[in-house]
Short mmCIF file of C-alpha atoms and ligand atoms in Angstrom, two decimals:
data_model
loop_
_atom_site.label_atom_id
_atom_site.label_comp_id
_atom_site.label_asym_id
_atom_site.label_seq_id
_atom_site.Cartn_x
_atom_site.Cartn_y
_atom_site.Cartn_z
CA MET A 1 -12.37 -49.42 -10.77
CA TYR A 2 -15.40 -49.21 -8.68
CA SER A 3 -13.91 -47.22 -5.92
CA LEU A 4 -12.23 -44.75 -8.55
CA LEU A 5 -15.92 -44.14 -9.78
CA LEU A 6 -16.99 -43.24 -6.18
CA LYS A 7 -14.00 -40.64 -6.26
CA LEU A 8 -14.78 -39.06 -9.21
CA PRO A 9 -17.16 -36.64 -7.80
CA LEU A 10 -14.43 -35.25 -5.60
CA LEU A 11 -12.84 -34.10 -9.01
CA ALA A 12 -15.59 -32.05 -9.69
CA ASP A 13 -15.84 -29.95 -6.47
CA VAL A 14 -15.02 -26.77 -7.62
CA THR A 15 -15.82 -23.32 -6.32
CA LYS A 16 -18.09 -21.01 -8.13
CA ILE A 17 -16.07 -17.72 -9.63
CA ALA A 18 -18.21 -14.87 -9.18
CA SER A 19 -18.50 -12.47 -12.17
CA ASP A 20 -16.58 -9.67 -10.45
CA ASP A 21 -14.24 -11.83 -8.73
CA TYR A 22 -11.22 -10.42 -10.91
CA VAL A 23 -8.40 -12.27 -8.97
CA GLY A 24 -10.19 -15.62 -9.28
CA PHE A 25 -10.57 -15.24 -12.97
CA THR A 26 -6.93 -14.21 -13.62
CA PHE A 27 -5.74 -16.98 -11.63
CA PHE A 28 -7.72 -19.41 -13.50
CA VAL A 29 -6.56 -17.70 -16.88
CA GLY A 30 -3.32 -17.66 -15.94
CA CYS A 31 -3.09 -21.23 -14.98
CA MET A 32 -4.36 -21.99 -18.21
CA ALA A 33 -2.37 -19.71 -20.04
CA MET A 34 0.66 -21.08 -18.31
CA MET A 35 0.06 -24.41 -19.09
CA ALA A 36 -0.49 -23.91 -23.02
CA ALA A 37 2.87 -21.70 -22.93
CA SER A 38 4.69 -24.91 -21.32
CA ALA A 39 3.23 -27.40 -23.73
CA PHE A 40 4.18 -25.10 -26.62
CA PHE A 41 7.88 -24.59 -25.52
CA PHE A 42 8.58 -28.23 -24.54
CA LEU A 43 7.13 -29.67 -28.04
CA SER A 44 8.99 -27.22 -30.25
CA MET A 45 12.36 -27.33 -28.23
CA ASN A 46 13.25 -30.28 -30.26
CA SER A 47 13.43 -28.42 -33.42
CA PHE A 48 16.38 -26.66 -32.41
CA ASP A 49 20.12 -27.10 -31.96
CA ARG A 50 21.92 -27.83 -28.53
CA LYS A 51 22.44 -24.35 -27.78
CA TRP A 52 18.86 -23.14 -28.02
CA LYS A 53 17.16 -26.17 -27.06
CA THR A 54 18.39 -25.38 -23.67
CA SER A 55 16.89 -21.87 -23.77
CA ILE A 56 13.68 -22.83 -24.85
CA LEU A 57 13.78 -25.67 -21.97
CA VAL A 58 14.33 -22.86 -19.54
CA SER A 59 11.43 -21.19 -20.97
CA GLY A 60 9.08 -24.08 -20.63
CA LEU A 61 10.47 -24.55 -17.14
CA ILE A 62 9.54 -20.99 -16.20
CA THR A 63 6.08 -21.31 -17.17
CA PHE A 64 5.49 -24.83 -16.05
CA ILE A 65 6.61 -24.06 -12.37
CA ALA A 66 4.35 -20.93 -12.82
CA ALA A 67 1.28 -23.08 -14.02
CA VAL A 68 1.57 -25.49 -10.76
CA HIS A 69 1.71 -22.52 -8.48
CA TYR A 70 -1.01 -20.94 -10.14
CA TRP A 71 -2.81 -24.15 -9.72
CA TYR A 72 -2.20 -24.12 -6.24
CA MET A 73 -2.88 -19.95 -5.77
CA ARG A 74 -6.40 -20.48 -7.89
CA ASP A 75 -7.37 -23.07 -5.33
CA TYR A 76 -6.13 -21.11 -2.13
CA TRP A 77 -7.86 -17.93 -3.27
CA ALA A 78 -10.76 -19.74 -4.09
CA GLY A 79 -11.05 -21.81 -0.74
CA VAL A 80 -9.32 -19.42 1.60
CA GLY A 81 -10.16 -16.22 0.00
CA GLU A 82 -6.95 -14.16 0.67
CA SER A 83 -3.81 -13.33 -1.38
CA PRO A 84 -1.36 -16.60 -1.74
CA THR A 85 1.51 -14.27 -0.93
CA PHE A 86 3.59 -17.88 0.11
CA PHE A 87 2.88 -19.45 -3.07
CA ARG A 88 3.42 -16.29 -5.17
CA TYR A 89 6.84 -16.02 -3.58
CA VAL A 90 8.16 -19.25 -3.71
CA ASP A 91 7.02 -19.25 -7.34
CA TRP A 92 8.94 -16.13 -8.23
CA VAL A 93 11.86 -17.36 -6.07
CA LEU A 94 12.17 -20.37 -8.67
CA THR A 95 11.03 -18.46 -11.91
CA VAL A 96 13.10 -15.40 -11.53
CA PRO A 97 16.52 -16.95 -11.08
CA LEU A 98 15.72 -19.04 -14.36
CA MET A 99 15.28 -15.83 -16.26
CA CYS A 100 18.32 -14.76 -15.00
CA VAL A 101 19.61 -18.09 -16.31
CA GLU A 102 18.22 -17.24 -19.70
CA PHE A 103 19.96 -13.66 -19.98
CA TYR A 104 23.26 -16.26 -19.26
CA LEU A 105 22.48 -18.58 -21.73
CA ILE A 106 21.96 -16.52 -24.48
CA LEU A 107 24.97 -14.50 -23.86
CA LYS A 108 27.02 -17.76 -23.63
CA VAL A 109 27.69 -17.52 -27.52
CA ALA A 110 29.77 -14.09 -26.90
CA GLY A 111 31.59 -15.58 -23.68
CA ALA A 112 29.31 -14.75 -20.75
CA LYS A 113 30.88 -16.06 -17.68
CA LYS A 114 29.11 -17.78 -15.13
CA SER A 115 29.93 -15.04 -12.26
CA LEU A 116 27.39 -13.20 -14.29
CA MET A 117 24.73 -15.43 -14.14
CA TRP A 118 25.37 -15.83 -10.34
CA LYS A 119 25.46 -11.97 -9.79
CA LEU A 120 21.96 -11.51 -11.71
CA ILE A 121 20.39 -14.57 -9.49
CA ALA A 122 21.82 -13.42 -6.06
CA ALA A 123 20.37 -9.96 -6.91
CA SER A 124 17.02 -11.40 -7.51
CA VAL A 125 16.89 -13.54 -4.61
CA VAL A 126 17.51 -9.94 -2.60
CA MET A 127 14.68 -8.39 -4.48
CA LEU A 128 12.29 -11.09 -3.88
CA VAL A 129 13.19 -11.99 -0.15
CA THR A 130 13.23 -8.16 0.91
CA GLY A 131 9.77 -7.76 -0.98
CA TYR A 132 8.42 -10.96 0.82
CA PHE A 133 9.59 -9.19 4.08
CA GLY A 134 7.83 -6.20 3.24
CA GLU A 135 4.74 -7.63 1.95
CA ALA A 136 3.97 -10.27 4.48
CA VAL A 137 6.87 -10.24 7.34
CA PHE A 138 7.19 -6.74 8.64
CA ARG A 139 4.39 -5.04 7.07
CA ASP A 140 4.60 -1.93 9.20
CA ASN A 141 8.02 -1.20 7.32
CA ALA A 142 6.60 -1.84 3.89
CA ALA A 143 8.17 1.03 2.35
CA LEU A 144 11.64 0.38 3.72
CA TRP A 145 11.58 -3.11 2.59
CA GLY A 146 10.12 -2.16 -1.00
CA LEU A 147 12.82 0.73 -1.42
CA LEU A 148 15.80 -2.27 -0.59
CA SER A 149 13.87 -4.53 -3.08
CA GLY A 150 13.79 -1.57 -5.72
CA LEU A 151 17.35 -1.04 -5.15
CA ALA A 152 18.11 -4.81 -6.07
CA TYR A 153 16.14 -4.40 -8.91
CA PHE A 154 17.92 -1.60 -10.18
CA TYR A 155 20.93 -3.27 -9.95
CA ILE A 156 19.61 -6.01 -11.95
CA ALA A 157 18.39 -3.60 -14.76
CA TYR A 158 21.69 -1.53 -14.62
CA GLU A 159 23.74 -4.55 -15.06
CA ILE A 160 21.83 -5.88 -18.20
CA TRP A 161 21.36 -2.51 -19.81
CA LEU A 162 24.88 -1.03 -19.06
CA GLY A 163 27.07 -3.13 -17.24
CA SER A 164 28.90 -6.41 -18.61
CA ALA A 165 25.99 -8.06 -19.80
CA LYS A 166 25.13 -5.35 -22.26
CA LYS A 167 28.93 -5.37 -23.42
CA LEU A 168 28.28 -9.11 -24.41
CA ALA A 169 25.43 -8.57 -26.27
CA VAL A 170 26.80 -5.96 -28.56
CA ALA A 171 29.88 -8.14 -29.21
CA ALA A 172 27.69 -11.29 -30.08
CA GLY A 173 25.36 -9.08 -32.48
CA GLY A 174 22.80 -10.21 -34.70
CA SER A 175 20.01 -12.05 -33.34
CA VAL A 176 21.44 -12.54 -29.90
CA LEU A 177 21.80 -8.39 -29.59
CA LYS A 178 18.02 -8.32 -30.72
CA ALA A 179 16.72 -10.82 -28.14
CA HIS A 180 19.05 -9.15 -25.17
CA LYS A 181 17.52 -5.69 -25.92
CA MET A 182 13.88 -7.19 -25.72
CA LEU A 183 14.46 -9.17 -22.67
CA CYS A 184 15.99 -5.75 -21.34
CA TRP A 185 12.61 -3.90 -22.29
CA PHE A 186 10.93 -6.76 -20.15
CA VAL A 187 12.86 -6.07 -17.15
CA LEU A 188 12.75 -2.49 -17.33
CA VAL A 189 8.90 -2.05 -18.19
CA GLY A 190 7.38 -5.49 -17.43
CA TRP A 191 8.73 -6.06 -14.13
CA ALA A 192 8.03 -2.53 -13.19
CA ILE A 193 4.39 -3.79 -12.94
CA TYR A 194 5.44 -5.80 -9.43
CA PRO A 195 6.17 -2.75 -7.75
CA LEU A 196 2.94 -1.12 -8.60
CA GLY A 197 1.38 -4.14 -7.41
CA TYR A 198 3.03 -3.96 -4.11
CA MET A 199 2.02 -0.26 -3.54
CA ALA A 200 -1.41 -1.59 -4.27
CA GLY A 201 -1.42 -4.17 -1.57
CA THR A 202 0.18 -1.85 0.77
CA PRO A 203 -2.70 -0.08 3.00
CA GLY A 204 -2.78 3.85 2.46
CA TRP A 205 -0.73 3.75 -0.83
CA TYR A 206 -2.43 3.02 -4.00
CA ASP A 207 -4.80 0.70 -2.44
CA GLY A 208 -7.53 2.72 -4.14
CA LEU A 209 -6.72 1.19 -7.68
CA ALA A 210 -8.42 -1.72 -6.20
CA GLY A 211 -12.12 0.10 -6.77
CA LEU A 212 -10.77 -0.24 -10.30
CA GLY A 213 -10.43 -3.78 -10.12
CA LEU A 214 -6.89 -3.70 -10.08
CA ASN A 215 -6.08 -5.31 -6.85
CA MET A 216 -2.53 -6.77 -5.88
CA ASP A 217 -3.24 -9.92 -7.23
CA VAL A 218 -4.91 -8.72 -10.47
CA ILE A 219 -1.78 -6.63 -11.34
CA TYR A 220 0.74 -9.59 -10.18
CA ASN A 221 -1.27 -11.95 -12.41
CA ILE A 222 -0.86 -9.81 -15.38
CA GLY A 223 2.61 -9.17 -14.76
CA ASP A 224 3.29 -12.84 -14.76
CA ALA A 225 1.44 -13.80 -17.90
CA ILE A 226 3.51 -10.62 -19.83
CA ASN A 227 6.85 -11.32 -18.33
CA LYS A 228 7.04 -15.21 -18.13
CA ILE A 229 5.01 -15.94 -21.53
CA GLY A 230 6.35 -12.93 -23.30
CA PHE A 231 9.85 -13.39 -22.17
CA GLY A 232 9.64 -17.13 -23.42
CA LEU A 233 8.38 -16.20 -26.46
CA VAL A 234 11.22 -13.73 -27.13
CA VAL A 235 13.67 -16.29 -26.60
CA TYR A 236 11.97 -18.63 -28.99
CA GLY A 237 11.77 -16.04 -31.65
CA ALA A 238 15.69 -15.42 -31.27
CA ALA A 239 16.03 -19.16 -31.65
CA VAL A 240 14.14 -19.02 -34.78
CA ALA A 241 15.89 -16.19 -36.10
CA ALA A 242 19.12 -17.55 -35.42
CA GLN A 243 18.28 -20.81 -37.19
CA ASP A 244 17.47 -18.79 -40.11
CA GLU A 245 20.82 -16.64 -39.94
CA LYS A 246 22.46 -20.03 -40.72
C1 RET B 1 7.56 -14.22 -12.88
C2 RET B 1 7.89 -13.35 -12.19
C3 RET B 1 8.42 -12.37 -12.26
C4 RET B 1 9.29 -11.65 -13.37
C5 RET B 1 8.55 -11.64 -10.99
C6 RET B 1 9.29 -10.44 -10.63
C7 RET B 1 9.21 -9.66 -9.23
C8 RET B 1 9.61 -8.18 -9.54
C9 RET B 1 10.52 -7.54 -10.46
C10 RET B 1 9.42 -7.97 -7.87
C11 RET B 1 9.79 -6.84 -7.62
C12 RET B 1 9.45 -5.95 -6.51
C13 RET B 1 10.06 -4.67 -6.15
C14 RET B 1 10.85 -4.15 -7.04
C15 RET B 1 10.04 -3.78 -5.03
C16 RET B 1 8.73 -4.00 -4.40
C17 RET B 1 8.60 -5.54 -3.98
C18 RET B 1 8.80 -6.57 -5.37
C19 RET B 1 9.00 -7.70 -4.99
C20 RET B 1 7.34 -6.84 -5.75
#
């Protein structure tokens, strides 16, 4: 007990966040928001029947994985003062495939096959690995790797907006079709925030945005809050609507 008390001051070992440190601020608020969203999804999942319970669980896992990574990224930024690129991409490579799983789970009622899920997951991994190469490994070829990443992104957008996923959503109709449409908009508009962040982080492109307080990490953090929490809330809304349809 006594030794625990001695250790307590260590827990209070926090770094000050300067009032103009938008990166530090958005990491901090992002972390809290992800935690709160996770609590919300986990605590509400049991009020839904089995099919939707899994979807809400996945929504909670997405924000929970992000909360843990934001905890580390906030710390890394405060201590090292650099972009936590590695943690960022580990977070994405875990959470973006889970968002692809979410599309599959929603469309399962209409007979979605696992192959659709794996196609989307594979494309998302290509998108993120090539993005990581451009951002962290082959900086001189950021444009080329960004382009490859963008192609994988367009493939995902195509598949859900016009491809087989779209047909399944139409076949399902009702709250499923509505939710699918909303999630499609998230991918088309919400995910488009990330290439902007990438360009803001590549010297000589849009790094002038940083002068407006919109540097790469701030843009990514805004994108994550919208896409992870918003995406989960759409799924939650669909579950509520489906329950009411019965
Ligand atoms: C929760 C995290 C999400 C939804 C992350 C999504 C990330 C992207 C859609 C990233 C896309 C990129 C491009 C399309 C080109 C430039 C490189 C990336 C990886 C930033």
